[in-house]
Amino acid sequence: MKSNITVKLARCKGCGICVAFCPKQVLALDELGKVKIVNAEACIACGQCELRCPDYAIFMDKAVDAK
């Protein structure tokens, strides 16, 4: 399954919850303390980042791979 992660930086307060819950280290905090996508290819579309974000700054669109 592929996914498309969207980050609304204006909403991100840099709490790091999404980074902590990501099982594949897809996310990291940048030098300004905001979340950034560092390894999109590793994303398994578990949705933990979106579910755990207290500021609704991350959105995940899940799409099934065409076969």
Coordinates of N, CA and C in Angstrom, one line a residue:
M1 N 0.8 -1.2 0.0 CA 0.0 0.0 0.0 C 0.9 1.2 0.0
K2 N 0.6 2.2 -0.8 CA 1.3 3.4 -0.9 C 0.4 4.5 -0.1
S3 N 1.1 5.5 0.3 CA 0.4 6.6 1.0 C 1.1 7.9 0.6
N4 N 0.3 8.9 0.8 CA 0.8 10.3 0.6 C 0.6 11.0 1.9
I5 N 1.7 11.4 2.5 CA 1.7 12.2 3.7 C 1.7 13.7 3.5
T6 N 0.8 14.4 4.1 CA 0.8 15.9 3.9 C 1.0 16.4 5.3
V7 N 1.9 17.4 5.4 CA 2.2 18.1 6.7 C 1.9 19.5 6.6
K8 N 1.0 20.0 7.5 CA 0.7 21.4 7.5 C 1.6 22.1 8.6
L9 N 2.7 22.6 8.1 CA 3.7 23.2 9.0 C 3.2 24.3 9.9
A10 N 2.2 25.1 9.4 CA 1.7 26.2 10.2 C 1.0 25.6 11.4
R11 N 0.5 24.4 11.4 CA -0.2 23.8 12.6 C 0.8 23.1 13.5
C12 N 1.9 22.7 13.0 CA 2.9 21.9 13.7 C 3.5 22.7 14.8
K13 N 3.5 22.2 16.1 CA 4.1 22.9 17.2 C 5.4 22.2 17.6
G14 N 5.8 21.2 16.9 CA 7.1 20.5 17.1 C 7.1 19.6 18.3
C15 N 6.0 19.0 18.7 CA 5.9 18.2 19.9 C 6.7 16.9 19.8
G16 N 6.8 16.4 18.5 CA 7.6 15.2 18.3 C 6.8 13.9 18.5
I17 N 5.5 14.0 18.8 CA 4.7 12.8 19.1 C 4.6 11.9 17.8
C18 N 4.5 12.5 16.7 CA 4.4 11.8 15.4 C 5.7 11.0 15.1
V19 N 6.8 11.7 15.4 CA 8.1 11.1 15.2 C 8.3 9.9 16.1
A20 N 7.9 10.0 17.4 CA 8.0 8.9 18.4 C 7.2 7.7 18.0
F21 N 6.0 7.9 17.5 CA 5.1 6.8 17.2 C 5.3 6.2 15.8
C22 N 6.1 6.8 14.9 CA 6.3 6.2 13.6 C 7.2 5.0 13.7
P23 N 6.7 3.8 13.3 CA 7.5 2.6 13.5 C 8.6 2.4 12.4
K24 N 8.6 3.2 11.4 CA 9.5 3.1 10.3 C 10.5 4.3 10.2
Q25 N 10.5 5.2 11.1 CA 11.3 6.4 11.1 C 11.1 7.2 9.8
V26 N 9.9 7.4 9.4 CA 9.6 8.2 8.2 C 9.7 9.7 8.5
L27 N 9.4 10.0 9.8 CA 9.4 11.5 10.1 C 10.5 11.8 11.1
A28 N 10.9 13.1 11.1 CA 11.9 13.6 12.0 C 11.6 15.1 12.2
L29 N 12.2 15.7 13.2 CA 12.1 17.1 13.4 C 13.3 17.8 12.8
D30 N 13.0 18.9 12.1 CA 14.0 19.7 11.4 C 14.7 20.6 12.4
E31 N 15.6 21.4 11.9 CA 16.4 22.3 12.7 C 15.5 23.4 13.4
L32 N 14.3 23.6 12.9 CA 13.4 24.6 13.4 C 12.4 24.0 14.4
G33 N 12.5 22.6 14.6 CA 11.6 21.9 15.4 C 10.3 21.5 14.8
K34 N 10.2 21.6 13.5 CA 9.0 21.2 12.8 C 9.2 19.8 12.2
V35 N 8.1 19.1 12.1 CA 8.1 17.8 11.5 C 8.5 17.8 10.0
K36 N 9.3 16.9 9.5 CA 9.5 16.8 8.1 C 9.6 15.3 7.8
I37 N 9.3 15.0 6.5 CA 9.3 13.7 6.0 C 10.7 13.4 5.5
V38 N 11.3 12.3 6.1 CA 12.7 12.0 5.7 C 12.9 10.7 5.0
N39 N 11.8 9.9 5.0 CA 11.9 8.5 4.4 C 10.6 8.1 4.0
A40 N 10.0 8.8 3.0 CA 8.6 8.5 2.6 C 8.4 7.1 2.0
E41 N 9.5 6.5 1.4 CA 9.4 5.2 0.8 C 9.2 4.1 1.9
A42 N 9.6 4.4 3.1 CA 9.5 3.4 4.2 C 8.1 3.3 4.8
C43 N 7.3 4.3 4.5 CA 6.0 4.4 5.1 C 5.1 3.2 4.8
I44 N 4.5 2.6 5.9 CA 3.6 1.5 5.8 C 2.2 1.9 5.9
A45 N 1.9 3.1 5.9 CA 0.5 3.7 6.0 C -0.2 3.2 7.2
C46 N 0.5 3.1 8.4 CA -0.2 2.7 9.6 C -1.1 3.8 10.2
G47 N -0.8 5.0 9.8 CA -1.7 6.1 10.3 C -1.4 6.6 11.7
Q48 N -0.4 6.1 12.3 CA -0.1 6.5 13.7 C 0.2 8.0 13.8
C49 N 0.9 8.5 12.8 CA 1.3 10.0 12.9 C 0.0 10.8 12.8
E50 N -0.9 10.5 11.9 CA -2.1 11.2 11.8 C -3.0 11.1 13.1
L51 N -3.1 9.9 13.6 CA -4.0 9.6 14.7 C -3.4 10.3 16.0
R52 N -2.1 10.4 16.2 CA -1.5 10.9 17.4 C -1.3 12.4 17.4
C53 N -1.3 13.0 16.3 CA -1.0 14.5 16.2 C -2.1 15.3 16.9
P54 N -1.7 16.0 18.0 CA -2.7 16.7 18.7 C -3.2 18.0 18.0
D55 N -2.4 18.4 17.0 CA -2.7 19.7 16.3 C -3.3 19.5 14.9
Y56 N -3.6 18.2 14.5 CA -4.1 17.9 13.2 C -3.2 18.5 12.1
A57 N -1.9 18.3 12.2 CA -0.9 18.8 11.3 C -0.5 17.8 10.2
I58 N -0.9 16.5 10.4 CA -0.5 15.5 9.5 C -1.7 14.8 8.9
F59 N -1.7 14.6 7.6 CA -2.8 13.9 7.0 C -2.2 12.8 6.1
M60 N -2.9 11.7 6.1 CA -2.4 10.6 5.3 C -3.5 10.1 4.3
D61 N -3.2 10.1 3.0 CA -4.1 9.6 2.0 C -3.6 8.2 1.7
K62 N -4.4 7.2 1.9 CA -4.0 5.9 1.6 C -4.6 5.5 0.2
A63 N -3.7 4.9 -0.6 CA -4.1 4.4 -1.9 C -3.6 3.0 -2.1
V64 N -4.4 2.2 -2.7 CA -4.0 0.8 -2.9 C -3.2 0.7 -4.2
D65 N -2.1 0.0 -4.2 CA -1.3 -0.2 -5.4 C -2.1 -0.9 -6.5
A66 N -2.0 -0.4 -7.7 CA -2.6 -1.1 -8.8 C -1.8 -2.3 -9.2
K67 N -2.5 -3.4 -9.4 CA -1.8 -4.6 -9.8 C -2.2 -5.1 -11.2

